[in-house]
Coordinates of C-alpha atoms (C1' of nucleotides) in Angstrom, one line a residue:
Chain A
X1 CA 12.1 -5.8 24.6
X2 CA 9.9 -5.3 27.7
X3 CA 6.2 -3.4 27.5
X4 CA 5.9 -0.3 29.2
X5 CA 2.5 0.6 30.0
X6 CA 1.8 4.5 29.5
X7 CA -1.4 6.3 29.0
X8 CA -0.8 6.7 25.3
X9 CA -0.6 3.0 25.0
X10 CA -4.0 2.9 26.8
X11 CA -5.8 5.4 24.8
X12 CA -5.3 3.9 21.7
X13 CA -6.2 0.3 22.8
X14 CA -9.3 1.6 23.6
X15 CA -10.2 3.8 20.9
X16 CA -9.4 0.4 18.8
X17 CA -11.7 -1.8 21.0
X18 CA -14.3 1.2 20.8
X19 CA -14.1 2.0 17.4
X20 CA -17.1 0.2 15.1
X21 CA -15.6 -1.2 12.2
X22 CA -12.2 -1.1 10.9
X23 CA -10.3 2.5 11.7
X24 CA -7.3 3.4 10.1
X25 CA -4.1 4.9 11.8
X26 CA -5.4 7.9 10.9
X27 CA -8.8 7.2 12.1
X28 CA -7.4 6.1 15.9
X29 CA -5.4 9.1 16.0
X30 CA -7.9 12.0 15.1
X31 CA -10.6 10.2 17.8
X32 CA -7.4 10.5 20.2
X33 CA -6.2 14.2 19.2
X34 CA -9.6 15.4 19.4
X35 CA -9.6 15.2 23.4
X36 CA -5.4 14.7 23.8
X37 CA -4.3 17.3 21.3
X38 CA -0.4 16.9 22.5
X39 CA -0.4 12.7 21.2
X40 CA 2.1 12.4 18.3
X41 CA 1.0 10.5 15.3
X42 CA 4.1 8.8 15.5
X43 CA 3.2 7.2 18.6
X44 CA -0.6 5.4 17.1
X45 CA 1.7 4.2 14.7
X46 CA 3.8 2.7 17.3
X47 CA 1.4 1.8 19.5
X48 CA -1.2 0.1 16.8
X49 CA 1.8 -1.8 15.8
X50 CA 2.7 -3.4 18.7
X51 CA -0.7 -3.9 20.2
X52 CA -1.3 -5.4 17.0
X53 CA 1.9 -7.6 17.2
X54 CA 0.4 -8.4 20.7
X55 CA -2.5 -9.9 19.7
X56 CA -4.2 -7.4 21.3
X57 CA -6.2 -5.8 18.6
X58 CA -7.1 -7.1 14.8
X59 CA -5.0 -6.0 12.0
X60 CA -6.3 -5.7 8.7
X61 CA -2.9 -5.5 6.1
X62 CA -3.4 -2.7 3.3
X63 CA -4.7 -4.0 0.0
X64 CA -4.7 -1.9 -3.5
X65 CA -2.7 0.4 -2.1
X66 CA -4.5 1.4 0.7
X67 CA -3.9 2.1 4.7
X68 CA -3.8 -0.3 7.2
X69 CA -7.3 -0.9 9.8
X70 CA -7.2 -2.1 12.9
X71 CA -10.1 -3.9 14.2
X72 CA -11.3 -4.7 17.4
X73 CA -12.0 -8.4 16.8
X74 CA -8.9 -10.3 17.0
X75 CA -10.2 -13.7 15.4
X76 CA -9.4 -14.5 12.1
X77 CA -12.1 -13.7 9.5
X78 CA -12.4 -13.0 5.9
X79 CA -12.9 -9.0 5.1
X80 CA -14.3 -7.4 2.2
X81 CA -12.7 -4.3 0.4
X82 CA -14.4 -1.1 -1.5
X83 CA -12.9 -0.5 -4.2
X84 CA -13.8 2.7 -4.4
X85 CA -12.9 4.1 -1.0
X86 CA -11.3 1.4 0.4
X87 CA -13.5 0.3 3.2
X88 CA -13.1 -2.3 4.7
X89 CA -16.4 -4.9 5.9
X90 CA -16.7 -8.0 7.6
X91 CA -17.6 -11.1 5.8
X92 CA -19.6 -13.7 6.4
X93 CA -17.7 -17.0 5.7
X94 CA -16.4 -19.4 8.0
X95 CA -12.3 -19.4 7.7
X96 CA -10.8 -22.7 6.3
X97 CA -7.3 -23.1 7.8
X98 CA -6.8 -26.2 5.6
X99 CA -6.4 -24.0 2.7
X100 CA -2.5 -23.7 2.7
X101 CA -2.6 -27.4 2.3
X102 CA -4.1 -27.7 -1.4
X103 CA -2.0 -24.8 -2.3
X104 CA 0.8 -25.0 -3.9
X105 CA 4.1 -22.5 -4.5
X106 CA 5.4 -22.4 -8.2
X107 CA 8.7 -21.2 -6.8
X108 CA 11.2 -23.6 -5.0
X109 CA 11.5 -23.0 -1.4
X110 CA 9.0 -20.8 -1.1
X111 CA 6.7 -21.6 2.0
X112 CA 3.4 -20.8 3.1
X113 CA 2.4 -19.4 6.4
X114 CA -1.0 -18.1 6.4
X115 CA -3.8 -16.8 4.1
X116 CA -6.0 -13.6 3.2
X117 CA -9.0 -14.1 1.2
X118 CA -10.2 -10.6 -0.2
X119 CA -13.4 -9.9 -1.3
X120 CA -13.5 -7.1 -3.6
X121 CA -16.6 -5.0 -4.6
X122 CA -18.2 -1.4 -3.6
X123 CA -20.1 0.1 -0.5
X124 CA -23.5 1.2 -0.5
X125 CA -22.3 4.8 -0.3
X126 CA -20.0 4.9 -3.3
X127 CA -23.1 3.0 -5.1
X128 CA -25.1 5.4 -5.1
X129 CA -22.4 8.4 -5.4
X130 CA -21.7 6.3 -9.1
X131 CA -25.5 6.8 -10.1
X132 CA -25.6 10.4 -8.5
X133 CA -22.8 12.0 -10.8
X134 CA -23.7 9.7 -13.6
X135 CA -21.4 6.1 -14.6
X136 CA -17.7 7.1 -13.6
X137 CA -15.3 4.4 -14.9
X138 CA -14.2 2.2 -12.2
X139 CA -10.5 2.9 -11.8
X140 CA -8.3 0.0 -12.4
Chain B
X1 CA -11.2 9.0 -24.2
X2 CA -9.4 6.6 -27.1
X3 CA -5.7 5.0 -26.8
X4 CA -3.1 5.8 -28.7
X5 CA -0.1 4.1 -30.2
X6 CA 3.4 5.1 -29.3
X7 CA 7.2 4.2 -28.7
X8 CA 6.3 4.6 -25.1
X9 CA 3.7 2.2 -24.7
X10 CA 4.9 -0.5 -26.8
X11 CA 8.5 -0.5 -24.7
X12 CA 6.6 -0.8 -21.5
X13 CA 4.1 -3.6 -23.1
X14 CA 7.2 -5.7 -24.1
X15 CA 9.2 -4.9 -21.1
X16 CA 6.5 -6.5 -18.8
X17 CA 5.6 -9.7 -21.4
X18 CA 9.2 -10.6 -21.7
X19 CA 10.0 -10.3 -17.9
X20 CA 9.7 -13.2 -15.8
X21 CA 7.9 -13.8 -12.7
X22 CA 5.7 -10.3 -11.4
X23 CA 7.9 -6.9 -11.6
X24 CA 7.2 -3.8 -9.9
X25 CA 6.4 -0.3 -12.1
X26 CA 9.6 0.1 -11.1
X27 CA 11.5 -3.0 -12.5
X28 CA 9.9 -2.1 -15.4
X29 CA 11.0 1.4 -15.3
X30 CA 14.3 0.3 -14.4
X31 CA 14.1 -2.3 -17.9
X32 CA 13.3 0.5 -20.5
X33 CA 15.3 3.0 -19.4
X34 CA 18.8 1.0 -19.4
X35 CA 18.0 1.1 -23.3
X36 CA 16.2 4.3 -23.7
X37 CA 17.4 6.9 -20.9
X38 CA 14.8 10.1 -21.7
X39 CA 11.7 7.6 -20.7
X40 CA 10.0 9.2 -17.5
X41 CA 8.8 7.2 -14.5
X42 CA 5.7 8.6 -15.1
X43 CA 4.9 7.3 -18.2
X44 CA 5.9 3.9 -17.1
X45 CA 3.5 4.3 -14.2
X46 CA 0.6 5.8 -16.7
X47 CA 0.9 3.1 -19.6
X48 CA 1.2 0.3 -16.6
X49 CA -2.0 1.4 -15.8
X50 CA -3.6 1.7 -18.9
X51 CA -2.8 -1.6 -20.2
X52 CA -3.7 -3.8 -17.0
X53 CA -6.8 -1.6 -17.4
X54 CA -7.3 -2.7 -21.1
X55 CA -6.5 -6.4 -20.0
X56 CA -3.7 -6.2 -21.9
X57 CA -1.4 -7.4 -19.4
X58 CA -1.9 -8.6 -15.4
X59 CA -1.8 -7.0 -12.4
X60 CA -1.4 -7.7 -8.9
X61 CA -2.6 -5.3 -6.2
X62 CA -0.2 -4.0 -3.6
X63 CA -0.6 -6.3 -0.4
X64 CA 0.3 -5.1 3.1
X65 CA 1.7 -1.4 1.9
X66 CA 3.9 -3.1 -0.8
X67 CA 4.3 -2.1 -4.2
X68 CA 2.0 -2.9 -7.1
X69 CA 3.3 -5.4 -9.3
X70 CA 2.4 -6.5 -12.7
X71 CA 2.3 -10.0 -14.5
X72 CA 2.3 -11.2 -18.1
X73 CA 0.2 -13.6 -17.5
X74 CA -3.4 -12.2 -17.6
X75 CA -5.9 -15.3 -16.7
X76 CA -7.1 -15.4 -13.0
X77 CA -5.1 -16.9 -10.4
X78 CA -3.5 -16.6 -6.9
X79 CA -0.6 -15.7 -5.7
X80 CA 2.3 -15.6 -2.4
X81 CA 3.6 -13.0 -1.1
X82 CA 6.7 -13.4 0.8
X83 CA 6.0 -11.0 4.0
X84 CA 10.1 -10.5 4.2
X85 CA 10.8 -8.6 1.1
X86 CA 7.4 -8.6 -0.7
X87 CA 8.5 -10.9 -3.6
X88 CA 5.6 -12.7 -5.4
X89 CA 5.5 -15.7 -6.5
X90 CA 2.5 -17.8 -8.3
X91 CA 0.4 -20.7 -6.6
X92 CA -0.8 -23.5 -8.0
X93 CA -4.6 -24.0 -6.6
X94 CA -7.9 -23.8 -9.5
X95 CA -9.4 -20.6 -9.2
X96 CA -12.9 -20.7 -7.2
X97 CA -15.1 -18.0 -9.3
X98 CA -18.1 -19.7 -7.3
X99 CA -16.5 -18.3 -4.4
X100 CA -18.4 -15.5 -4.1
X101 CA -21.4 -16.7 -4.2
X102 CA -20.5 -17.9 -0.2
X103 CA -19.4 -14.7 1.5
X104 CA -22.0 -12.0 2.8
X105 CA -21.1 -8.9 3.4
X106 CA -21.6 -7.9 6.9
X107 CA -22.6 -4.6 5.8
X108 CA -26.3 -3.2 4.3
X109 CA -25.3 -2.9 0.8
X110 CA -21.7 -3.6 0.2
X111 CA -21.7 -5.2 -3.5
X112 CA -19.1 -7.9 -4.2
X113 CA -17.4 -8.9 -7.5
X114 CA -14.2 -10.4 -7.4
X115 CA -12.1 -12.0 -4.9
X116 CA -8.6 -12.3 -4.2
X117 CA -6.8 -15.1 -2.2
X118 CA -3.5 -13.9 -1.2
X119 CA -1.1 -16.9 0.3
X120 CA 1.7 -15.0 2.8
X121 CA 4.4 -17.1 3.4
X122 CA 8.5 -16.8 2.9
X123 CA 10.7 -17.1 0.2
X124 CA 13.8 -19.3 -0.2
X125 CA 16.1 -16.2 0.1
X126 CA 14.7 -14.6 2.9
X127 CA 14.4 -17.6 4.5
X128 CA 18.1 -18.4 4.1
X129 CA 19.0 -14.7 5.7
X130 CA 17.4 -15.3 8.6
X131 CA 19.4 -18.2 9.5
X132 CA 22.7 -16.7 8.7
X133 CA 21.9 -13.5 10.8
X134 CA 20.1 -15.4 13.7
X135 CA 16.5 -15.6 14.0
X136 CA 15.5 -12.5 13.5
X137 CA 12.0 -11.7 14.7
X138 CA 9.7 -11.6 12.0
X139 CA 7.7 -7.9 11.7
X140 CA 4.2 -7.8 12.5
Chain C
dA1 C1' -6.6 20.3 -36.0
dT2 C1' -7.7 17.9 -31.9
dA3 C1' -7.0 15.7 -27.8
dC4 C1' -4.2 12.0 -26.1
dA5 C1' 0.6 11.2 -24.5
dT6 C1' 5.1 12.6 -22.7
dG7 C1' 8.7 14.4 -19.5
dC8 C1' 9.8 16.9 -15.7
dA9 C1' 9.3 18.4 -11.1
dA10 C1' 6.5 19.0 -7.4
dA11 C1' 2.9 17.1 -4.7
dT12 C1' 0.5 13.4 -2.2
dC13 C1' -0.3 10.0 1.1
dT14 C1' 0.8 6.6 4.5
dT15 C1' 4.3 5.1 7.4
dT16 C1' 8.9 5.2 9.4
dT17 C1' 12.9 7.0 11.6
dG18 C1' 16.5 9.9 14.0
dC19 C1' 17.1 12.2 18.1
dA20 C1' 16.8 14.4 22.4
dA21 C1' 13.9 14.5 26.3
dT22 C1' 10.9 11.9 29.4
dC23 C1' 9.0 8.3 32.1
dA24 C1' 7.9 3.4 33.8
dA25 C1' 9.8 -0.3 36.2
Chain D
dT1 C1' 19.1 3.6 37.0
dT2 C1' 18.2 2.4 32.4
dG3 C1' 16.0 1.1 28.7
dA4 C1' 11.4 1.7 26.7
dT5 C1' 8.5 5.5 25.1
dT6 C1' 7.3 10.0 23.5
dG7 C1' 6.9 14.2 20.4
dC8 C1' 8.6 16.5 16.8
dA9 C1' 10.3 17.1 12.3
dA10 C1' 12.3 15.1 8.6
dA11 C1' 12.7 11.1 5.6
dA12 C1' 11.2 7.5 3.1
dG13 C1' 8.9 5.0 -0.7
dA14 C1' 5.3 4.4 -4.1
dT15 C1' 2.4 6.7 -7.0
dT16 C1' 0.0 10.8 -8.9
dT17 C1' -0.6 15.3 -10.8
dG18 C1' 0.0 20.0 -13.1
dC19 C1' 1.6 21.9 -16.9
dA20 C1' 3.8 23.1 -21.2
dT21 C1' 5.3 20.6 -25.1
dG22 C1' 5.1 16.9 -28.4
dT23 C1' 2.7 13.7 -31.5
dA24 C1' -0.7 10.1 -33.2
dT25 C1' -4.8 10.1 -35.8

DNA sequence: ATACATGCAAATCTTTTGCAATCAA
DNA sequence: TTGATTGCAAAAGATTTGCATGTAT
């Protein structure tokens, strides 16, 4: 399973790397589309997931049924979730690899790998859309 | 916007105290139905909602673009998810409410109120299938 | 009576896949 | 040459929604 390098490959490692925040599929290929109208969607998809699979770009797994977002930081680092729109933010709070060693499975043979901490809560922009158009319940 | 009682609800109430471990709106569905063919998917999926909502039972968000799963237990805690066939399974770790009180949002504004601490790892049978079919390489 | 709940089918949304054509190495 | 990559359309899988009908209160 050799790389092949091709200039759709290229297009969206940078619009990842040049992209602020945390893009979604979606995201990466309207930004592309917009000057290569003939890119397939298919192909981001493709190509997200194995530059991500690289370690060439950040990958931010879908929470509460959300997209994916790729990032352009490739560190690990803790990310924080709207609940409202889903958008995703960086947090400030130094990652403890030594986690997976207090925690314990409550199913036999069941082993740990690796570890996402979430931190829920709600942008600035769906803030004030809530007082706007008076208390909406939050959906659950 | 009040709740009301019916056949309906209380099926999919006992369906999801009485099953063990963390089933899917569909295991549920799949539950009821053996014994009581006419009830609709839909229903299952609106009275799953309603009583996580309510507190009445737990839920546990969808993780990287799995399904949403629900749990009879309803105190907080954390849980594994197996990254081969999205099975969850509990963790045994105390729950760190103080948590939050750590993390800053990298963003102007971004509110936080919960957290969730997602351990991603590999259960027993998926484990076991990979050795039988040669090491299969694990998707990113 | 009122408005919440149900069942059904259709729709939504993100992501994946089959396939023939194309292109990098 | 040949196997990876592409574009397209269709498929997939989980969940939601519109709507007419049914039912709890």
């Amino acid at each position: 399973m050799d790389r092949r390098n091709t200039v759709q490959k290229e297009l969206t490692y940078d619009a990842v790397i040049s992209y602020p925040g945390h893009p979604s599929a979606d995201d990466i290929y309207r930004v592309i589309s917009s000057k290569h109208s003939t890119i397939s969607k298919a192909t981001v998809y493709r190509n997200l997931s194995q530059l991500s699979e690289d370690g060439k770009i950040g990958k931010v797994e879908s929470f509460a049924s959300g997209e994916t977002h790729y990032d352009h930081r490739t560190d690990k680092h803790y990310h924080g979730y709207c609940k409202k729109c889903g958008k995703v933010v960086d947090i400030d709070l130094s990652y403890d690899g030594k986690i997976l060693e207090k925690a314990f499975p409550m199913e036999d043979g069941f082993s740990i790998t690796s570890h996402e901490l979430i931190f829920v809560g709600i942008c600035k922009e769906c803030r004030e859309k809530e007082k706007e158009n008076g208390t909406e319940g939050i959906k659950n």
